[in-house]
CSV table of C-alpha atoms in Angstrom, one decimal:
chain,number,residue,atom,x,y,z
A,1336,UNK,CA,0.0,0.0,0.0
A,1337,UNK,CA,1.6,3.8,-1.1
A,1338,UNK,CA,1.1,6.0,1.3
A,1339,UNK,CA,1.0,10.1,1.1
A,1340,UNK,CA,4.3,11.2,1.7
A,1341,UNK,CA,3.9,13.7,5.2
A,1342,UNK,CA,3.1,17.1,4.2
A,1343,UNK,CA,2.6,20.6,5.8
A,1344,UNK,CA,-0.4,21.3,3.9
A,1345,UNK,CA,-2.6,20.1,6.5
A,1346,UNK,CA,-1.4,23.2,8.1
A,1347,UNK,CA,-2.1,25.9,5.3
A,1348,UNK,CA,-5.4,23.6,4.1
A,1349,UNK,CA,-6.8,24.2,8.1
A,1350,UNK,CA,-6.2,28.1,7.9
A,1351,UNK,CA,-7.3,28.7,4.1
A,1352,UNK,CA,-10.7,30.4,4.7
A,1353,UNK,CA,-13.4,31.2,2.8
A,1354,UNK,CA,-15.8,34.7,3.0
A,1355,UNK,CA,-19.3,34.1,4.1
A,1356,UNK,CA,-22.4,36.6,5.1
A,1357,UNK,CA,-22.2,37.4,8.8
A,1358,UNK,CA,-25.4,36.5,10.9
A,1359,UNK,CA,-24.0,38.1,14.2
A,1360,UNK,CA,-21.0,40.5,13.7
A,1361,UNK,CA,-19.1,42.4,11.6
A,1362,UNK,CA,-17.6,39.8,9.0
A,1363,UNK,CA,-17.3,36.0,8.5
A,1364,UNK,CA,-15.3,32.9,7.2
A,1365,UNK,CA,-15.8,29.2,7.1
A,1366,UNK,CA,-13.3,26.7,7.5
A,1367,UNK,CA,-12.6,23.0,7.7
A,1368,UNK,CA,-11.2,20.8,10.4
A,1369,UNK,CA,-8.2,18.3,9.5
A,1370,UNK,CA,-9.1,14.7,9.8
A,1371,UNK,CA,-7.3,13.1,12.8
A,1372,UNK,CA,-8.2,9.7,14.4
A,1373,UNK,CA,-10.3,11.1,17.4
A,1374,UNK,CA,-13.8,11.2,18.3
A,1375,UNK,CA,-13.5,15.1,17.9
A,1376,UNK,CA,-11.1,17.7,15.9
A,1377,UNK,CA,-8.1,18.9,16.9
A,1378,UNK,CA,-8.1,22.3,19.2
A,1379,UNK,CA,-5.5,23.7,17.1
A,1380,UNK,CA,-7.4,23.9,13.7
A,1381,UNK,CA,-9.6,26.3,16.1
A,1382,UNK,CA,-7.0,28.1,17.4
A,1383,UNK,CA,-5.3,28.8,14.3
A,1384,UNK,CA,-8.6,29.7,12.1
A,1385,UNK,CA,-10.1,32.0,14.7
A,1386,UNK,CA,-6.2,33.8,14.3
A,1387,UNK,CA,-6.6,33.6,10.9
A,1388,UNK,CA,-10.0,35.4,10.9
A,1389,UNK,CA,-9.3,37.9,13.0
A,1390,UNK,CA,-6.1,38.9,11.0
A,1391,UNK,CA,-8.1,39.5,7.9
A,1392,UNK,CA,-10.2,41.9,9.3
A,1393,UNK,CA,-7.3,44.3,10.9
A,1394,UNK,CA,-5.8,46.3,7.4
A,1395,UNK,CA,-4.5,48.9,9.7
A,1396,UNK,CA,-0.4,47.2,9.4
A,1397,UNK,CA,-0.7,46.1,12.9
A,1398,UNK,CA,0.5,42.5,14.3
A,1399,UNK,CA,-1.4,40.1,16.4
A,1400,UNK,CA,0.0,40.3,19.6
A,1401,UNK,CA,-2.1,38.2,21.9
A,1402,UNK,CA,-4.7,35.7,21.9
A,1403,UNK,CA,-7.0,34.5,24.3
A,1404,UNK,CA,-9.3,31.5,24.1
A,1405,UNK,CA,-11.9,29.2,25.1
A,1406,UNK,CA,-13.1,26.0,23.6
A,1407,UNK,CA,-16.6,25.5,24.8
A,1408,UNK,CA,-18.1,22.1,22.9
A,1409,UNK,CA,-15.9,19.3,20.8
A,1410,UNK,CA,-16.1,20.1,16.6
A,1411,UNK,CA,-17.1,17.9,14.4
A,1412,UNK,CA,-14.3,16.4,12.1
A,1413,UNK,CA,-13.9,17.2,8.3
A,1414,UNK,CA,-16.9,19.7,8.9
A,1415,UNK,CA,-16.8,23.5,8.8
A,1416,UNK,CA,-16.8,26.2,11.2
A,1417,UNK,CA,-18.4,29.4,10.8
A,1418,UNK,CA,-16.1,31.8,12.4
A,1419,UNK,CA,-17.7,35.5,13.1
A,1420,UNK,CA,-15.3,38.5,13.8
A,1421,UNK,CA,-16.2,41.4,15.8
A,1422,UNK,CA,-14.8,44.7,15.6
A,1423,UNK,CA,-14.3,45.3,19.2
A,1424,UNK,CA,-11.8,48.8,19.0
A,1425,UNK,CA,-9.5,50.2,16.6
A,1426,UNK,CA,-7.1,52.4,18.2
A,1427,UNK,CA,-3.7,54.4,16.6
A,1428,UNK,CA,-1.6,51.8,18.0
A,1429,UNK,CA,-3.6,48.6,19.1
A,1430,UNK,CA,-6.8,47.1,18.0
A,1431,UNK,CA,-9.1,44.1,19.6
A,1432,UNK,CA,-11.4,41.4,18.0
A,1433,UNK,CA,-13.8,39.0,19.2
A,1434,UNK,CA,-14.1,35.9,16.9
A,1435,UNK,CA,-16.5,33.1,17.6
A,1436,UNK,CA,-16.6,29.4,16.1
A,1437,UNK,CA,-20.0,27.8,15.3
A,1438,UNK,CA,-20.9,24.7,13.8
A,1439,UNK,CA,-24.4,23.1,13.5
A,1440,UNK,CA,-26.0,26.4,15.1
A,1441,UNK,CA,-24.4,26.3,18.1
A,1442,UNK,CA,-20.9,28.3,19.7
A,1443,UNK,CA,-17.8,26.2,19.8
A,1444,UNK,CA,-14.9,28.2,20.5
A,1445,UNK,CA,-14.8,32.3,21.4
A,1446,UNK,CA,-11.4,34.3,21.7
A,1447,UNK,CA,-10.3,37.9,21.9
A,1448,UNK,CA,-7.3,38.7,19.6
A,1449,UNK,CA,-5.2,41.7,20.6
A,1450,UNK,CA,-2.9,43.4,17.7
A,1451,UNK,CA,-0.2,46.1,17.7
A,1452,UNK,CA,1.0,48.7,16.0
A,1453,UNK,CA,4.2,48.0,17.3
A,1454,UNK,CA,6.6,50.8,18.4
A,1455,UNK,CA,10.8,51.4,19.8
A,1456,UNK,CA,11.4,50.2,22.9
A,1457,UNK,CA,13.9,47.4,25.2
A,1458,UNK,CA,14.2,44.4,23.8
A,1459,UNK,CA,14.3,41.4,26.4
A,1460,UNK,CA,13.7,37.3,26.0
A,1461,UNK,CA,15.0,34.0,28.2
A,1462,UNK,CA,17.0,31.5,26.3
A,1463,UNK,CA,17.1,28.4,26.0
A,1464,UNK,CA,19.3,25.6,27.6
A,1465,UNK,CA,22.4,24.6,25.4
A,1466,UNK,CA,22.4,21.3,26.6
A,1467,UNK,CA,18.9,20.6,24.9
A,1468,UNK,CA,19.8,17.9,21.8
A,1469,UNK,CA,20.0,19.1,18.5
A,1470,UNK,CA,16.9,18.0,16.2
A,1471,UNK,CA,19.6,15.4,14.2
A,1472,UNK,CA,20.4,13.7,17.2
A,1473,UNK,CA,17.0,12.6,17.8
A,1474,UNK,CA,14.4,10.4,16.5
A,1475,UNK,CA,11.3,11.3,14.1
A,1476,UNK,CA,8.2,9.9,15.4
A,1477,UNK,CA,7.7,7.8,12.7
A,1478,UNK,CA,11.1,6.1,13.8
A,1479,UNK,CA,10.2,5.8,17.1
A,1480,UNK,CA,6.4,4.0,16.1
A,1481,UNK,CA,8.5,1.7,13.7
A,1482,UNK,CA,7.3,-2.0,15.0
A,1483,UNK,CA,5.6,-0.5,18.3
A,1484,UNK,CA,2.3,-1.5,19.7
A,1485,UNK,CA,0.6,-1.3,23.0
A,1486,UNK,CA,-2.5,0.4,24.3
A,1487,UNK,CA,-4.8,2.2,22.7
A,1488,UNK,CA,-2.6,2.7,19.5
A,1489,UNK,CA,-4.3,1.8,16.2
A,1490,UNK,CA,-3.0,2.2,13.0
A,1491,UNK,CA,-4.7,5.2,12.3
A,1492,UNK,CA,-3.0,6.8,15.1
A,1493,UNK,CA,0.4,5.3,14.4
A,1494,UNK,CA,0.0,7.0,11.0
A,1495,UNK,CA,-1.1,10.9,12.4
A,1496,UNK,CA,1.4,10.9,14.9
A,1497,UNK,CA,4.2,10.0,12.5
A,1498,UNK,CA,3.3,11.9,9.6
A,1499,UNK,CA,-0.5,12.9,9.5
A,1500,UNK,CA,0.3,16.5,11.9
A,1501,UNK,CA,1.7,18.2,9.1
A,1502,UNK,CA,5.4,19.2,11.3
A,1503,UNK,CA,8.1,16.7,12.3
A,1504,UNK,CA,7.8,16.4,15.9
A,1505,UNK,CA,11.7,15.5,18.4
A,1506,UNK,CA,10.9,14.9,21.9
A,1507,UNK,CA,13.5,15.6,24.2
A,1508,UNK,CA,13.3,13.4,26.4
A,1509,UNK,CA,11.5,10.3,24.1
A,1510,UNK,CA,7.7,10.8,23.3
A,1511,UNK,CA,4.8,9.9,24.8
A,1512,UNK,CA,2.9,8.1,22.6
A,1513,UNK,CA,2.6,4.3,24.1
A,1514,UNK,CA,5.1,4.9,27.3
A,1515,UNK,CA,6.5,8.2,29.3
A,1516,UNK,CA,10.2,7.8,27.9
A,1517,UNK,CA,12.5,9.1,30.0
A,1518,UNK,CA,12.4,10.9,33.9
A,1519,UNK,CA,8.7,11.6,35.5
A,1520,UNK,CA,9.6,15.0,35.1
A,1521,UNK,CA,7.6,18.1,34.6
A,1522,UNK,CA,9.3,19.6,31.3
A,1523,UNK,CA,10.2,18.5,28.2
A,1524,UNK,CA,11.3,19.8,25.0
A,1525,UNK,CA,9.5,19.6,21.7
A,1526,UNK,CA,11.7,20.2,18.1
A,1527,UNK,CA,9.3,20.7,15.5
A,1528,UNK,CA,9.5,21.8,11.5
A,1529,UNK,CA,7.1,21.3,9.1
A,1530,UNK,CA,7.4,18.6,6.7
A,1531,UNK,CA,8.0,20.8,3.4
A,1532,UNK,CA,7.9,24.5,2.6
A,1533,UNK,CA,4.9,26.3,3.9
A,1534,UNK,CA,2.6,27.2,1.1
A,1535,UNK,CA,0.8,30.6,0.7
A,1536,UNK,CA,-2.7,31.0,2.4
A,1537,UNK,CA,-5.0,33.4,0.1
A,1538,UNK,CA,-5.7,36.4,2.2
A,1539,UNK,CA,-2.9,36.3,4.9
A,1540,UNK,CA,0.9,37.5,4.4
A,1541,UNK,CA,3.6,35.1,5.0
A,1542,UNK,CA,4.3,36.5,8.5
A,1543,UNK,CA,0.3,35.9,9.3
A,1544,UNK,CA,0.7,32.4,8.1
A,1545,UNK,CA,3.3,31.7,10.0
A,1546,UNK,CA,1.7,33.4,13.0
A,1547,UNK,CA,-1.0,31.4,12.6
A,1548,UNK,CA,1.2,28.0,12.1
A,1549,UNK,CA,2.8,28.6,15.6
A,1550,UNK,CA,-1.1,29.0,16.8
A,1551,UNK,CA,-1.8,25.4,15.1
A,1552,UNK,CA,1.0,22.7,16.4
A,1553,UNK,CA,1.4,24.4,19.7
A,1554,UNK,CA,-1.7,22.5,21.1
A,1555,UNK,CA,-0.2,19.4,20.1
A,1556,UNK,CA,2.4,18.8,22.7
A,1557,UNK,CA,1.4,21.4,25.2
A,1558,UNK,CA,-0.3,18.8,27.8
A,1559,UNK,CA,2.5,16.2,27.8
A,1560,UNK,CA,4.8,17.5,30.5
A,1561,UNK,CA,1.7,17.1,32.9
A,1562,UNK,CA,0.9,13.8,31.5
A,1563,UNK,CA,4.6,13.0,31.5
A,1564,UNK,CA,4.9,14.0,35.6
A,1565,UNK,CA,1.5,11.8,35.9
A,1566,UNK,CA,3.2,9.0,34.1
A,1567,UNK,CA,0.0,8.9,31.6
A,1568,UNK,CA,0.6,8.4,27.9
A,1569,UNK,CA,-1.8,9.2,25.0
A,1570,UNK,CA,-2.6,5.4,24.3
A,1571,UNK,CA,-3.4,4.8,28.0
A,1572,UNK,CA,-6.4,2.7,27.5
A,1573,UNK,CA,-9.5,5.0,28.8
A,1574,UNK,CA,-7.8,8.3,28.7
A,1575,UNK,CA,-9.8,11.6,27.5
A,1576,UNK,CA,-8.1,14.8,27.5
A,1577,UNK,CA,-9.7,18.4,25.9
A,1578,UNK,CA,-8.6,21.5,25.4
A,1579,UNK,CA,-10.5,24.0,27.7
A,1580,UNK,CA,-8.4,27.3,27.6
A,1581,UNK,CA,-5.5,28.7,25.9
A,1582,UNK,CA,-3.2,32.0,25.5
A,1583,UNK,CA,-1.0,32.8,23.8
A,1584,UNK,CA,1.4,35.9,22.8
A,1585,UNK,CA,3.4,36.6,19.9
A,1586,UNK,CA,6.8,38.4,21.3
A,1587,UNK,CA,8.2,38.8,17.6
A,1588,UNK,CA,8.3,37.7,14.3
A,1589,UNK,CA,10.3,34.6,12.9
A,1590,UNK,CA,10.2,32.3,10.0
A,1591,UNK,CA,8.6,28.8,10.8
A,1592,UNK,CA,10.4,26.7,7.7
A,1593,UNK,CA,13.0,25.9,9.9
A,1594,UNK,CA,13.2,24.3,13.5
A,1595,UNK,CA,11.9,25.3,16.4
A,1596,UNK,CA,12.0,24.1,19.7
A,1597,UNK,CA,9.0,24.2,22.0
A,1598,UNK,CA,10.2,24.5,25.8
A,1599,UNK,CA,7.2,23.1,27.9
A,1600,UNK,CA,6.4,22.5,31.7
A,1601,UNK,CA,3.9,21.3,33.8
A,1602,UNK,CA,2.6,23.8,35.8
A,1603,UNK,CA,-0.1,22.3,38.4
A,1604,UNK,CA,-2.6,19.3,37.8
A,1605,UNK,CA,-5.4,18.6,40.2
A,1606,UNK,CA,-9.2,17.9,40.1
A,1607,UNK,CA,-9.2,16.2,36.6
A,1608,UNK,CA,-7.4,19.4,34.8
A,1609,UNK,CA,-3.6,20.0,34.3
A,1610,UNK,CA,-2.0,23.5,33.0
A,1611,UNK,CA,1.1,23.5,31.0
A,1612,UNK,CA,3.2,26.1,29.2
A,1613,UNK,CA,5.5,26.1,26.1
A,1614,UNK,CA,7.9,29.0,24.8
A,1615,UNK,CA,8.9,28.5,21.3
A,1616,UNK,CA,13.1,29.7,20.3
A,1617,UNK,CA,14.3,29.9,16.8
A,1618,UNK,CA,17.7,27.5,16.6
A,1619,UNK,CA,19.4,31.1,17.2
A,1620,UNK,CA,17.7,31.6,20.3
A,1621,UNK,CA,15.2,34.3,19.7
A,1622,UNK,CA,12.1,33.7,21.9
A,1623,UNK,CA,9.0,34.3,19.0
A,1624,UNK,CA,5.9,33.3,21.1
A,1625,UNK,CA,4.5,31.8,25.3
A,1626,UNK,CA,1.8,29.9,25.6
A,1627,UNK,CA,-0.5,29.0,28.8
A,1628,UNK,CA,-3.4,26.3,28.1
A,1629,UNK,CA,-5.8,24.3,30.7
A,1630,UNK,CA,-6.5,20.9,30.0
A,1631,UNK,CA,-9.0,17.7,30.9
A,1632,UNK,CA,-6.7,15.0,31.4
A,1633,UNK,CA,-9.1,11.9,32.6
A,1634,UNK,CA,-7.3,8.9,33.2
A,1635,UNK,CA,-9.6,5.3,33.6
């Protein structure tokens, strides 16, 4: 059987979005979830869409800065979303947006996007450790998966976490996809590049797109330092986990052809919810972009 080589345009397919009528606020697009191997869609596809809607409707030069979000009901997968912007303020040097997802009638998702102007002032970012592995040293996930089983894997998900994500994901230390590799610790490191070029999105700039691509894969990994320090892996038999929060803010700009590395820790876990947070670095150390998201992690 031949099998689709990996490709990143399950990235720029999620964010390409389409003009529609609004019903509620100012403008509106649709998009379309990414087919993964879950009962529901992937948070990120919401994440990055909503970004990508609310950057089409700011023409003013100014740079999303900050987004804030809430995922209210799972979305259906391979369906669209209806996402409608508001036009909350547009100042001289920053401007707000409210963009809700629906799908069959109903609110999904709902963020406020903050953008800047931008303007001269200190510069200021943390680094990263130089011990952390270099992306050649370490397996691709598709490596790792070669002749693995156990759990709740099925080939389906074999096949979306080696290839089907649309970026080459390094864990540092191993994954956790069958077994926590590596210490019970509450960190971990994440390389990640897409699998080819980027392509162009109609509508957004190359720097949007890529805004919007660090908005996608960063809900990938983000829970896995708490399910690492719980000793939980994603094909624990009976595990759910869901999105429920998420922010994120966009310190500067930086291509996203290359690699990355997402620096994550576990922040607290009680009560059936865990909080993590991730800092992405370009390879030269510049700090692009933090993220903060709350999770359900249910274990049998």
């Amino acid at each position: 059987m031949t099998r689709t080589p990996p490709t990143s345009a399950v990235l720029t397919d999620a964010i390409t979005l389409k003009p529609a009528r609004p019903d509620h606020f100012d403008l509106a697009f649709t998009a379309t979830t990414q087919p993964c191997p879950w009962p529901k869609a992937y948070g990120g596809d919401l994440v990055a869409q909503a970004a990508a809607a609310a950057m089409r409707s700011v023409t003013e030069g100014k740079s999303l800065h900050s987004m804030h979000s809430y995922f209210l009901r799972p979305a259906d997968i391979g369906a669209e979303v209806r996402y409608e912007v508001e036009v909350v303020r547009d100042g001289r040097g920053y401007s707000t947006r409210q963009v809700r997802g629906y799908q069959n009638g109903k609110p999904l998702y709902v963020c406020l996007a903050g953008f800047a102007a931008g303007e001269a002032g200190a510069a200021f970012h943390t680094a990263f450790d130089e011990d952390v592995p270099g992306p050649e040293d370490l397996s691709t996930s598709a490596d790792y998966l070669a002749g693995r089983a156990g759990g709740s894997m099925t080939e389906e998900s074999r096949a979306y976490w080696s290839g089907g994500r649309g970026f080459d994901m390094r864990h540092v230390p191993g994954p956790v996809y069958l077994t926590v590799e590596g210490e019970r610790l509450p960190h971990q490191a994440v390389w990640l590049r897409p699998f080819d070029p980027l392509r162009p999105v109609d509508g957004l700039t190359d720097a949007q797109r890529d805004l919007a691509a660090l908005a996608y894969v960063c809900d990938y990994t983000i829970l896995e330092p708490v399910l690492r320090v719980l000793d939980l892996a994603w094909a624990e038999p009976g595990l759910v986990t869901a999105s429920l929060d998420h922010a994120m803010w966009f310190h500067r700009p930086g291509p996203v052809d290359g690699w990355l590395l997402y620096v994550q820790e576990a922040v607290a876990a009680d009560a059936g919810r865990g909080l993590g947070t991730g800092r992405f670095f370009t390879r030269d150390h510049r700090h692009l972009a933090t993220v903060v998201q709350e999770g359900l992690i249910r274990p049998t």
